[in-house]
Short mmCIF file of C-alpha atoms in Angstrom, two decimals:
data_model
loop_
_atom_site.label_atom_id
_atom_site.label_comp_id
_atom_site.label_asym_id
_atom_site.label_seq_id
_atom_site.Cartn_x
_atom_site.Cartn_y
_atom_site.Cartn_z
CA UNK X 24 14.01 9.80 -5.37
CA UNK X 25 17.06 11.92 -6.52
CA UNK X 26 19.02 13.58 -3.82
CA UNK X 27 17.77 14.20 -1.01
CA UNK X 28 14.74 11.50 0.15
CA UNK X 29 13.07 14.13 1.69
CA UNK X 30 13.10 16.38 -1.59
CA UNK X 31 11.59 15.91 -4.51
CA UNK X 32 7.90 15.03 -5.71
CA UNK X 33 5.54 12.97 -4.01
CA UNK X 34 1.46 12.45 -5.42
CA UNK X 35 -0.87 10.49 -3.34
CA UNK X 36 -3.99 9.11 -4.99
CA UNK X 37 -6.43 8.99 -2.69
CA UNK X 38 -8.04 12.03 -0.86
CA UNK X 39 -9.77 9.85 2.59
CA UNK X 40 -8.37 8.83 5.78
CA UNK X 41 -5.23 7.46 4.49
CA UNK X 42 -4.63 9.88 2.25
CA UNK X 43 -4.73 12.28 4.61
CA UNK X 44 -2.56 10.07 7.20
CA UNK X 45 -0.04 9.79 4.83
CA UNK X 46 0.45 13.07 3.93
CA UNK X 47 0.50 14.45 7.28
CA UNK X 48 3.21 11.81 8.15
CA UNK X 49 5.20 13.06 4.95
CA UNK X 50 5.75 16.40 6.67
CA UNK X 51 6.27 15.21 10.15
CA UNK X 52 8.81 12.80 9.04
CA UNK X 53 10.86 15.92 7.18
CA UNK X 54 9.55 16.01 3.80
CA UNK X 55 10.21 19.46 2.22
CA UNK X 56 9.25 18.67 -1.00
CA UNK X 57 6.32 19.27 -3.34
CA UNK X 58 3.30 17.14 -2.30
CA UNK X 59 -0.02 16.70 -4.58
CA UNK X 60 -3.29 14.91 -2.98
CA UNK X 61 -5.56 13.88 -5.71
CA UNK X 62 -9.57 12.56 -4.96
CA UNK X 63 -12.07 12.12 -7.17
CA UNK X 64 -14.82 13.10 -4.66
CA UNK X 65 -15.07 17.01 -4.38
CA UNK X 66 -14.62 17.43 -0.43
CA UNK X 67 -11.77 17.44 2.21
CA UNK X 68 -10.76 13.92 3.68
CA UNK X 69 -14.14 13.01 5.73
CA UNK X 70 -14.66 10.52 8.15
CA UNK X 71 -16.86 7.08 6.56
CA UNK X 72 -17.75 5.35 10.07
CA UNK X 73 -20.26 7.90 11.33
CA UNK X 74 -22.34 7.51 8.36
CA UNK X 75 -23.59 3.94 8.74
CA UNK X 76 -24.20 5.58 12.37
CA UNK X 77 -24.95 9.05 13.85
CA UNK X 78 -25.54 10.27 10.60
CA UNK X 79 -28.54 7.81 9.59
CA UNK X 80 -29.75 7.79 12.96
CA UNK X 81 -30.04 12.24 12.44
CA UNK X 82 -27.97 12.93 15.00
CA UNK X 83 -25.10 14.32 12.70
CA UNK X 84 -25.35 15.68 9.29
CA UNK X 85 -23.35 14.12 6.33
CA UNK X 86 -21.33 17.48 6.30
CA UNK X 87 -19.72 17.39 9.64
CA UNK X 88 -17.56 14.62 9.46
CA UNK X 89 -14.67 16.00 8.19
CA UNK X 90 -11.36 14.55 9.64
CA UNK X 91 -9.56 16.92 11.75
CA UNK X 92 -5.97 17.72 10.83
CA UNK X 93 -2.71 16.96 12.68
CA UNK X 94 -1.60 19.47 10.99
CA UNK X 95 -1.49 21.65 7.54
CA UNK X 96 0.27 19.03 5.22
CA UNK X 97 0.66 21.94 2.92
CA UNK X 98 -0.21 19.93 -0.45
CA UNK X 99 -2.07 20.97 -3.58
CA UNK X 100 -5.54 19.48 -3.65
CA UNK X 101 -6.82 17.91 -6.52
CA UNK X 102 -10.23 17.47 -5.36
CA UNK X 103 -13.19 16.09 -7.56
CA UNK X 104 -11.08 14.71 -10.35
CA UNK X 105 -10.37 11.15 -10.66
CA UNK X 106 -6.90 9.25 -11.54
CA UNK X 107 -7.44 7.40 -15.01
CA UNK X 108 -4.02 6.22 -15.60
CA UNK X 109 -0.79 5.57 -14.47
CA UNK X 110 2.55 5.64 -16.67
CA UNK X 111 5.44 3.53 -14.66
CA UNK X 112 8.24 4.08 -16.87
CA UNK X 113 7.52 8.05 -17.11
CA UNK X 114 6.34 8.37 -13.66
CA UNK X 115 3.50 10.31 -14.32
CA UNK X 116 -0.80 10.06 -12.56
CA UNK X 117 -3.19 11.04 -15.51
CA UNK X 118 -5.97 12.66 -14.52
CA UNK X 119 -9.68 12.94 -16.04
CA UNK X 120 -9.25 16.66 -17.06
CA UNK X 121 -6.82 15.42 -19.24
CA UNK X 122 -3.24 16.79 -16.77
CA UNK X 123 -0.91 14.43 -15.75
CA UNK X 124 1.23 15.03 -12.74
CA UNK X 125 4.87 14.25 -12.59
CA UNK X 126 6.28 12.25 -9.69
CA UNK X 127 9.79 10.79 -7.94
CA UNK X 128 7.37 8.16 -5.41
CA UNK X 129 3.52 7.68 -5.74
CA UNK X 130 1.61 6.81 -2.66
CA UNK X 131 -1.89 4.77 -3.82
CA UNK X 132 -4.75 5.33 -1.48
CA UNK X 133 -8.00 4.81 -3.58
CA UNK X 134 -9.88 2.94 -1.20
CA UNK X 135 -13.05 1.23 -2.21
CA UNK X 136 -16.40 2.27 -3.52
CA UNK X 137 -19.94 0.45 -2.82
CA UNK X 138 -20.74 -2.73 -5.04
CA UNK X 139 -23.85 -1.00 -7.06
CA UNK X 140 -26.98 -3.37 -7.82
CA UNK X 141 -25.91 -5.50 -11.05
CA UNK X 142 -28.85 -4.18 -12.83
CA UNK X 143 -28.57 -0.22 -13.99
CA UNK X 144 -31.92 0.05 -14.49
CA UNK X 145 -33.03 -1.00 -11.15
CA UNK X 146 -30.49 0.25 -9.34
CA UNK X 147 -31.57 3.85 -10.68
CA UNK X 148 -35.04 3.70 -9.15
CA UNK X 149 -35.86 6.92 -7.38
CA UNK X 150 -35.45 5.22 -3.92
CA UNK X 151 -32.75 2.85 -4.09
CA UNK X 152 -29.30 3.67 -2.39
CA UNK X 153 -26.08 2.18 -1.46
CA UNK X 154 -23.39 3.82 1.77
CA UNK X 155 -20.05 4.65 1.02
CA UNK X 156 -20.02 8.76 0.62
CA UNK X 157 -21.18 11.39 1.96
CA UNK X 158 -23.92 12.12 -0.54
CA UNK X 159 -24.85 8.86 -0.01
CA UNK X 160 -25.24 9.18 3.36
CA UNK X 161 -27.06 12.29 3.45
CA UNK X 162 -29.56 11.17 0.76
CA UNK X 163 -30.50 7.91 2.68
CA UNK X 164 -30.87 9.99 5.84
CA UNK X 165 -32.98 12.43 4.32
CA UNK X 166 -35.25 9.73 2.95
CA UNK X 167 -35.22 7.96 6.33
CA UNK X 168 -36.27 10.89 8.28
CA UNK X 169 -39.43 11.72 6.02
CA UNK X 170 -40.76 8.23 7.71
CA UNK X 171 -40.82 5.59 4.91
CA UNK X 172 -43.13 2.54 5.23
CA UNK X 173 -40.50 -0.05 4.49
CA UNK X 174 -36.96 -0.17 4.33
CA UNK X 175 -35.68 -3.45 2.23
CA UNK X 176 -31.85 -3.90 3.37
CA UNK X 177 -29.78 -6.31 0.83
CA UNK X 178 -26.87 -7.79 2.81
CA UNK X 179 -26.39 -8.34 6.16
CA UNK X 180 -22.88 -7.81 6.93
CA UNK X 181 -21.61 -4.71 8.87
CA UNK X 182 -22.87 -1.90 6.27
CA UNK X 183 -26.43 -3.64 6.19
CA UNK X 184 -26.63 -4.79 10.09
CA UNK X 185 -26.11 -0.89 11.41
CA UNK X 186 -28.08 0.34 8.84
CA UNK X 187 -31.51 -1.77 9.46
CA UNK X 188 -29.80 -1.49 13.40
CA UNK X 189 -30.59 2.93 12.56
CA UNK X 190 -33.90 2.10 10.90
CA UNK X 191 -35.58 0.17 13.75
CA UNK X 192 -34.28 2.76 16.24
CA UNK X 193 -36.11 5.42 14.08
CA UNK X 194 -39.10 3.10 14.33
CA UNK X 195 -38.93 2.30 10.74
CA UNK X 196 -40.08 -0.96 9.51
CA UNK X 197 -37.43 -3.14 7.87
CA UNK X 198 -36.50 -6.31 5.98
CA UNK X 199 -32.82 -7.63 5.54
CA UNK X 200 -31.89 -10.23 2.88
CA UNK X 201 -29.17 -12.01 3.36
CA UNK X 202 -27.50 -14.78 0.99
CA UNK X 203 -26.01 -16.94 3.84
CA UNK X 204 -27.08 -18.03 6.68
CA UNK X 205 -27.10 -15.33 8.92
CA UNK X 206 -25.94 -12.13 9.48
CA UNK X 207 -22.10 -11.30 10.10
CA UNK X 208 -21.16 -14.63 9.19
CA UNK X 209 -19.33 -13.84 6.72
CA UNK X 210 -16.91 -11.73 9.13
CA UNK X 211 -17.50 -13.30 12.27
CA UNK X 212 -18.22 -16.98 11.48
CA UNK X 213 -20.94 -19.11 13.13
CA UNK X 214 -21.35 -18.96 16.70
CA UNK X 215 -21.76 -14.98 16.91
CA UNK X 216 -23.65 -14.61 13.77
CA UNK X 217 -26.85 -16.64 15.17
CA UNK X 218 -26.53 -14.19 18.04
CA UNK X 219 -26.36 -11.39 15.51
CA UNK X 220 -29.76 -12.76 13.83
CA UNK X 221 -31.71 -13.36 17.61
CA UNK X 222 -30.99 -9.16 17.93
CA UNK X 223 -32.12 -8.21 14.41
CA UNK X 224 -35.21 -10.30 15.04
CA UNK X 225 -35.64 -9.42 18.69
CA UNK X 226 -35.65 -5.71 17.78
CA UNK X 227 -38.08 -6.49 14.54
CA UNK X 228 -36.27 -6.57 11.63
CA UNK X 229 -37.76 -8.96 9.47
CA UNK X 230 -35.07 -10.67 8.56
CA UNK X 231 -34.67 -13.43 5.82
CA UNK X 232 -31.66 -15.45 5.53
CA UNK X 233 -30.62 -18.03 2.43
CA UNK X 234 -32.42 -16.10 0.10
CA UNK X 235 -31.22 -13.43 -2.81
CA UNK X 236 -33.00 -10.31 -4.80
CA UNK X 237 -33.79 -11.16 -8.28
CA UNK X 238 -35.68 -7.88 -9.10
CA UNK X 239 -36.27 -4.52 -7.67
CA UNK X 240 -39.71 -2.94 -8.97
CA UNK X 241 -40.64 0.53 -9.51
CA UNK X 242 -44.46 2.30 -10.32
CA UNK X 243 -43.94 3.48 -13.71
CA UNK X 244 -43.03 6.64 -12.89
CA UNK X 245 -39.12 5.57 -11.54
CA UNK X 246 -39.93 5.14 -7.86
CA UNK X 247 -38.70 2.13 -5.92
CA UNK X 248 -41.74 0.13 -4.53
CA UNK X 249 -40.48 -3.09 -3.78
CA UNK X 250 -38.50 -6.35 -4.44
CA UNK X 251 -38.99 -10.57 -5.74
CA UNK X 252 -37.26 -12.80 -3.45
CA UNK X 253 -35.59 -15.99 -4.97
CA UNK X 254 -37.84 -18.25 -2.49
CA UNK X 255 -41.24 -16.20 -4.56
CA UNK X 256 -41.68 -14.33 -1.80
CA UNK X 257 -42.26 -10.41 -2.34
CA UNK X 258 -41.70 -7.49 -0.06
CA UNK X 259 -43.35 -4.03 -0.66
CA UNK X 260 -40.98 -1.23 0.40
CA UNK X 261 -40.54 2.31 -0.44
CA UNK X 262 -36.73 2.40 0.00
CA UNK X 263 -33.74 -0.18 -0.47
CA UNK X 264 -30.47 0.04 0.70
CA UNK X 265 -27.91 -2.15 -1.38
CA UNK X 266 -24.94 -3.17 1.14
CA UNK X 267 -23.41 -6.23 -1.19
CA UNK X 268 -19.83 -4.92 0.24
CA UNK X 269 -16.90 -3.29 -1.75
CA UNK X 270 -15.44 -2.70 -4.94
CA UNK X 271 -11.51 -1.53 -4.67
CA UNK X 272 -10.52 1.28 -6.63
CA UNK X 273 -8.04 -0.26 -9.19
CA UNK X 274 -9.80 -0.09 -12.36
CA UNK X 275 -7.55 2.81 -13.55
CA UNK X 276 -4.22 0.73 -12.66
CA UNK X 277 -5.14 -1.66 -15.71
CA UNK X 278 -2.49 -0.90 -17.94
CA UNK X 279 -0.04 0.13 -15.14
CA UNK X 280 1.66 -3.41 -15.06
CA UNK X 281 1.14 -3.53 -11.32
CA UNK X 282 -0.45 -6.45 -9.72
CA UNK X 283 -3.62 -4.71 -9.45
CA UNK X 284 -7.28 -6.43 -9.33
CA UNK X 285 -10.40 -7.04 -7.87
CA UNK X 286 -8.52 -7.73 -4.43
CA UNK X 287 -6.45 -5.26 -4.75
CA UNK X 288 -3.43 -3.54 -5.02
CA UNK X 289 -0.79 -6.40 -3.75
CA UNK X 290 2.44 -5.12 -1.86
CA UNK X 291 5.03 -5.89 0.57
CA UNK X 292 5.27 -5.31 4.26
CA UNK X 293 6.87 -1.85 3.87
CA UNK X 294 3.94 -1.11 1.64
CA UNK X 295 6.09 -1.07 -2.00
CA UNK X 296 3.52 -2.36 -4.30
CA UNK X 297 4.43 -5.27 -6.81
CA UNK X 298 4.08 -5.71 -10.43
CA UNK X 299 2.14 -8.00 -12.02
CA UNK X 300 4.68 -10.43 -11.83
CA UNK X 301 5.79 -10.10 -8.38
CA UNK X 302 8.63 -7.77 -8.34
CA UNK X 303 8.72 -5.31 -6.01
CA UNK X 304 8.33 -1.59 -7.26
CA UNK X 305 10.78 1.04 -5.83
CA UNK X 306 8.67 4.43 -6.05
CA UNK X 307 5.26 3.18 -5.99
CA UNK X 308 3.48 2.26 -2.63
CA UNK X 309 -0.06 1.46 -1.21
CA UNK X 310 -2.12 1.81 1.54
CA UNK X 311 -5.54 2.16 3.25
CA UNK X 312 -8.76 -0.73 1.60
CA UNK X 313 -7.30 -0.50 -2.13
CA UNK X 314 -4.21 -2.25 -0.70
CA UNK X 315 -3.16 -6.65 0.25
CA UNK X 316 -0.41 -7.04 2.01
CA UNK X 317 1.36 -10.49 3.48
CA UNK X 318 1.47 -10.62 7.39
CA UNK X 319 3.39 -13.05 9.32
CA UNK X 320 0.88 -13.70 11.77
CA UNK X 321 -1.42 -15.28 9.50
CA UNK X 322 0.78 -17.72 7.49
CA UNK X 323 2.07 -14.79 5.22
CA UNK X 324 -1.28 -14.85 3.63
CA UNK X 325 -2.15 -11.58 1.90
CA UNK X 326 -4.44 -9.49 3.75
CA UNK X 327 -7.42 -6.91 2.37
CA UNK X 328 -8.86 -4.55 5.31
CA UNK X 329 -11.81 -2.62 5.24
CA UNK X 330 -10.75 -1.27 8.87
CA UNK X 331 -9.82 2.29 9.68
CA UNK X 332 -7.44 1.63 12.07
CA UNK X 333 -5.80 -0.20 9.32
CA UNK X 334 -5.76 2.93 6.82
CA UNK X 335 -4.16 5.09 9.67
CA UNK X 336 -1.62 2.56 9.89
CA UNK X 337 -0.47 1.64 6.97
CA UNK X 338 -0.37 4.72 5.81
CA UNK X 339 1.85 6.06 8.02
CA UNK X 340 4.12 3.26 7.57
CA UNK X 341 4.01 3.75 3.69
CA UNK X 342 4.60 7.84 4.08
CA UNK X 343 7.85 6.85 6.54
CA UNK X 344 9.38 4.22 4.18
CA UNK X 345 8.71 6.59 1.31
CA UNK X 346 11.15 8.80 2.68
CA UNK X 347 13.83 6.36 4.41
CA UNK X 348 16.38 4.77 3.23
CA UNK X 349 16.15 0.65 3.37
CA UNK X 350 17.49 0.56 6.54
CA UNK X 351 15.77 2.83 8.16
CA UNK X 352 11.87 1.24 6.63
CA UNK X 353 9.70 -0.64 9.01
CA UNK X 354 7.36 -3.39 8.56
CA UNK X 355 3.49 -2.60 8.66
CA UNK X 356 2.84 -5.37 11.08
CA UNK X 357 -0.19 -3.48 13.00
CA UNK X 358 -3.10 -6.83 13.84
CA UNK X 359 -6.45 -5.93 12.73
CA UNK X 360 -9.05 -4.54 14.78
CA UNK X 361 -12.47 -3.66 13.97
CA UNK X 362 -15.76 -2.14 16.17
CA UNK X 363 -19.34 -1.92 15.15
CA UNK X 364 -22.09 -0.62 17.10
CA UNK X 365 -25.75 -2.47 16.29
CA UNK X 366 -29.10 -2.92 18.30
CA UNK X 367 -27.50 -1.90 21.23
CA UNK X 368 -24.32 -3.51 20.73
CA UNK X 369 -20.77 -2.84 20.85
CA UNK X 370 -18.80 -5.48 18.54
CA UNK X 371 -15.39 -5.39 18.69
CA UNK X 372 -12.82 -7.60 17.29
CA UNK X 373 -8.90 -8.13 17.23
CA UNK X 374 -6.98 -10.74 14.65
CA UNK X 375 -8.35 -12.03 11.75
CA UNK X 376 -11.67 -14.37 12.78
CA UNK X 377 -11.79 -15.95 9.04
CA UNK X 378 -8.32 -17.05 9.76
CA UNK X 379 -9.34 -19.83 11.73
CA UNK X 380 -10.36 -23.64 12.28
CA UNK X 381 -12.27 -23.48 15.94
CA UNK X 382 -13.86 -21.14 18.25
CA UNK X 383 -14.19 -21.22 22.01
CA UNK X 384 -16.49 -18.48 24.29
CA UNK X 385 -13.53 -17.06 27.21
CA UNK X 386 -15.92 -15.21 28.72
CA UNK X 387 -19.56 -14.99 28.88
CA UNK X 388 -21.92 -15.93 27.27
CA UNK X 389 -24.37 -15.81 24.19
CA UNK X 390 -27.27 -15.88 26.38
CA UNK X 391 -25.90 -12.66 28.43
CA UNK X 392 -25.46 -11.09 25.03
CA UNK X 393 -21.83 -10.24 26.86
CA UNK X 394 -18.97 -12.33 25.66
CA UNK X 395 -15.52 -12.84 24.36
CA UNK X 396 -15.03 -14.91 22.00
CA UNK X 397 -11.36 -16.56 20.82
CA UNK X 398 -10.45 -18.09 17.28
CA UNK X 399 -7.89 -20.35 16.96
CA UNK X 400 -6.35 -21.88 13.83
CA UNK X 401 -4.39 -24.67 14.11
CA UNK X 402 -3.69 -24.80 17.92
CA UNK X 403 -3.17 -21.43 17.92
CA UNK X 404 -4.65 -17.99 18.93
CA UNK X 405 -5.87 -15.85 15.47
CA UNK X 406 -9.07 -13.54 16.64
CA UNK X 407 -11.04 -12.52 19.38
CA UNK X 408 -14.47 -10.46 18.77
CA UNK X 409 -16.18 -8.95 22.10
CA UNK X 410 -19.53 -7.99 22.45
CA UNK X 411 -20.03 -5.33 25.45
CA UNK X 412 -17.17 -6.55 27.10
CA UNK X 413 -13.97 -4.33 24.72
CA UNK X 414 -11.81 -4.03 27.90
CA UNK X 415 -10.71 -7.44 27.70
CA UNK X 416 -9.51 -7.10 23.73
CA UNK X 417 -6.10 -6.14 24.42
CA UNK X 418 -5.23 -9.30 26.29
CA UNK X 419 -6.67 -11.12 23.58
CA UNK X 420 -4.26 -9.09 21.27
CA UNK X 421 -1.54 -10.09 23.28
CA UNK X 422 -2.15 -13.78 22.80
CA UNK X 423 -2.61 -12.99 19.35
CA UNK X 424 0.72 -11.21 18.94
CA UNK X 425 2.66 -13.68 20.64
CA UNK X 426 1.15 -16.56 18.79
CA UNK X 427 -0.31 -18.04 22.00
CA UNK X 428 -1.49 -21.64 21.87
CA UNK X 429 -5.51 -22.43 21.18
CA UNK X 430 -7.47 -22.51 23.42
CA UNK X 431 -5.56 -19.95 25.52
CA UNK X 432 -4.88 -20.44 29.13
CA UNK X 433 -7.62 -19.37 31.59
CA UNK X 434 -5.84 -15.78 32.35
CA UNK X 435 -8.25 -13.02 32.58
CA UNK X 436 -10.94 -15.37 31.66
CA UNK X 437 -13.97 -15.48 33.82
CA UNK X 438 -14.33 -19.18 33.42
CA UNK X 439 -12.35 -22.15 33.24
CA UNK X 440 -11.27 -23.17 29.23
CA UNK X 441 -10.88 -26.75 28.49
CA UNK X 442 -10.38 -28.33 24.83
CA UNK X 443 -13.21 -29.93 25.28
CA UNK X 444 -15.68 -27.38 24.55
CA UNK X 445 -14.47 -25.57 21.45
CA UNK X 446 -16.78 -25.51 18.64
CA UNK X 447 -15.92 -25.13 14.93
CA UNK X 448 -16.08 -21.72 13.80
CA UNK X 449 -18.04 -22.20 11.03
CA UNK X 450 -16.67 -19.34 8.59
CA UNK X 451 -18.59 -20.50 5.32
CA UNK X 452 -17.10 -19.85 2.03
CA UNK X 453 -17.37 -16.74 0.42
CA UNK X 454 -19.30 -17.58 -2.63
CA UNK X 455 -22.38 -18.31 -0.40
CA UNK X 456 -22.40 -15.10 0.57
CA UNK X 457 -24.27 -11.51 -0.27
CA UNK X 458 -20.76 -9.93 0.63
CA UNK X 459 -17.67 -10.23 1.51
CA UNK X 460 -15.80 -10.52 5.75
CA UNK X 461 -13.88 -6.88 6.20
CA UNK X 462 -10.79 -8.69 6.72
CA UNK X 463 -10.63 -11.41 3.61
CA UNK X 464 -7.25 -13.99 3.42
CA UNK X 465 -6.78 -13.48 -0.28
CA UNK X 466 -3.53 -15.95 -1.00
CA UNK X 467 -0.02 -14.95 -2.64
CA UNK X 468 -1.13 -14.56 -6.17
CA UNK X 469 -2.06 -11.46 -8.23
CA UNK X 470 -5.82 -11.34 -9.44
CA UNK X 471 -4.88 -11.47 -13.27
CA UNK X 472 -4.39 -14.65 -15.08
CA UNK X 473 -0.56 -13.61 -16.44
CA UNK X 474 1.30 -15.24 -19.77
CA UNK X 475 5.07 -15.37 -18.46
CA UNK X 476 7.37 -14.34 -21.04
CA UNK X 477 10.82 -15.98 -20.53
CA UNK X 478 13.34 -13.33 -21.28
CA UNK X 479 15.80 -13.35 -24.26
CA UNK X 480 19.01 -14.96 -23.59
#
């Protein structure tokens, strides 16, 4: 940026939680410059968890969740138009109404939208939904409160499991589909996901596990009434929720030269994104879903979150580094941490729980239904997911931070730990899933197969 860092013109792409975040750090961190928030969704930065939760269960409506400000980040909104392009070399954001906005350092922010049902048709039944906005939300609860018959729920990771978790607490009827071979495993490996499919069942969701959708069926007149299971089974429902995970925003990077794919946006640890062939970029930077990014605590592997904690941080590391000089950047070195409530549940977890070999219970137990549980990867401490039991997550964290050795040391356990009686942790490979962990390990390369051209000598 010329002159002064703090001067000058700054666009962030991306109008949600880290968005927001970022800007708001811009100004706290001295930023008197001219600031531009673009989103393609037509409201103010709103908060995503409370859908999946209060707002299908009615007890908030899609339009209250709005994020509260820190404070005014005094930027022009660009709300309701989407980024299409991106021109490195000029520095300038194209938008859909056919403006392009100038800039000295781009923060991207553009999060992830819901995987759709592969088939168009189908998947514009009158009836058929999937959660990521508010719209979204609000439709599904609407539908949900006029008392369907059936609710068919494809996916059960933590998108499907708290919706059919809303559904059965409204005393609707439901049936979750699930590729693998339970629910959460995906995210949480084996041991907790059978106790994740003894509480779907125990509260009566029907649930059916190593099976797919091949069709969704309508009545002829363009309403949803029900679904063809790959095992011939059928199940008649008046609603379907689609919850096959995430797609990241990156589709209008294409022709940026950044390395930008179905990942992700790849960057460093001060958040400086990289081009497609691994240099780093100087004035363009990433945070929030849309973003991988390498952490030391897991090998250096690149990361993808789906967490909010995740977006607040890294966005506020991004907006600080944005307006710092080398020296003065900082890492974004936050560990992951995640919470879902579900069937009476609180799930909480700390590290990355793919990012491991074995699994031990600390504390506990699966027939309590209250437990800690601690992933290890290669003698060491990785994860740690709680059920009812959070307030012992941060000395998890602490293991995890200080690379403690697997399986930890008694400590705060309630129970001895011995080698002995760690169990694999099961996390099953991806492509046997219906969707993807919200923390994935996705390696050091971009997602684009790349023809290196030597340069000239």
């Amino acid at each position: 940026m010329p002159g002064d860092l703090r001067d000058g013109r700054i666009v962030i792409v991306g109008a949600s939680l880290a968005g927001l975040r970022a800007a708001e750090t811009l100004r706290e961190q001295g930023f008197t410059g001219s600031l531009t928030v673009v989103g393609d969704e037509p409201h103010p930065p709103y908060d995503r968890p409370p859908l999946s939760k209060q707002v299908l269960l009615g007890k908030a409506s899609a339009d209250t969740t709005a994020l509260p400000m820190r404070q005014d980040p005094d930027a022009d909104w660009r709300l309701g138009v989407a980024a299409t392009g991106l021109d490195p070399l000029e520095k300038r954001v194209m938008l859909a109404d056919g403006e392009s906005l100038p800039f000295d350092r781009l923060l991207i922010a553009t999060g992830t939208r819901a995987r759709p049902w592969p088939n168009p048709e189908e998947a514009a039944l009158d009836g058929v939904f999937t959660l990521r906005t508010s719209e979204e939300a609000g439709g599904l609860a609407d539908r949900l409160a006029a008392g369907p018959r059936r609710v068919l729920v494809i996916g059960a990771g933590f998108t499907g499991s708290e919706i059919a978790s809303a559904c059965r607490e409204r005393g609707i009827e439901v049936t979750v589909a699930e590729r693998g071979p339970a629910p959460l495993v995906g995210a949480l490996g084996g041991t907790l996901s059978k106790l994740a499919a003894v509480m779907h069942r125990n509260h009566g969701v029907d649930l059916r596990c190593g099976v797919t959708v091949t069709t969704l069926h309508g009545d002829g007149n363009g309403r949803f009434t029900g679904a063809d299971l790959s095992d011939g089974s059928r199940v008649d429902a008046d609603v379907c929720v689609v919850a096959l995970g995430a797609v990241r925003n990156v589709e209008w990077l294409a022709e940026s030269g950044l390395a930008a794919g179905p990942r992700g946006l790849a960057c460093d640890a001060g958040c400086r994104a990289f081009n497609m062939y691994g240099i780093v970029t100087d004035d363009v930077f990433v945070a929030g879903d849309v973003s991988r990014f390498p952490h030391p605590l897991f090998g250096y592997q690149m990361l993808s979150l789906e967490h909010w904690g995740n977006a607040v941080a890294q966005a506020e590391v991004a907006a600080h580094n944005m307006v710092c000089p080398g020296p003065l950047r900082r890492p974004h070195l936050a560990v992951p941490t995640f919470w879902s409530t579900q069937f009476g549940l609180n799930i909480k977890s700390v590290g990355v729980p793919t990012y491991s070999d074995h699994v031990v219970i600390a504390q506990g137990s699966l027939e309590a239904r209250r437990l800690a549980v601690v992933y290890g990867f290669q003698g060491r401490v990785t994860a740690a997911v709680t059920v009812d039991m959070a307030k012992s997550l941060d000395y998890y964290k602490h293991l995890i931070e200080t690379a403690a050795p697997f399986p930890p040391p008694p400590g705060s356990a309630d129970r001895a730990i011995a080698a002995d009686i760690t169990i694999p942790s099961d996390v099953p490979d991806p492509s046997g899933l219906s969707h993807g962990p919200t923390v994935a390990l996705t390696g050091h390369l971009p997602d684009r197969r790349l023809t290196v051209v030597q340069p000239t000598r």
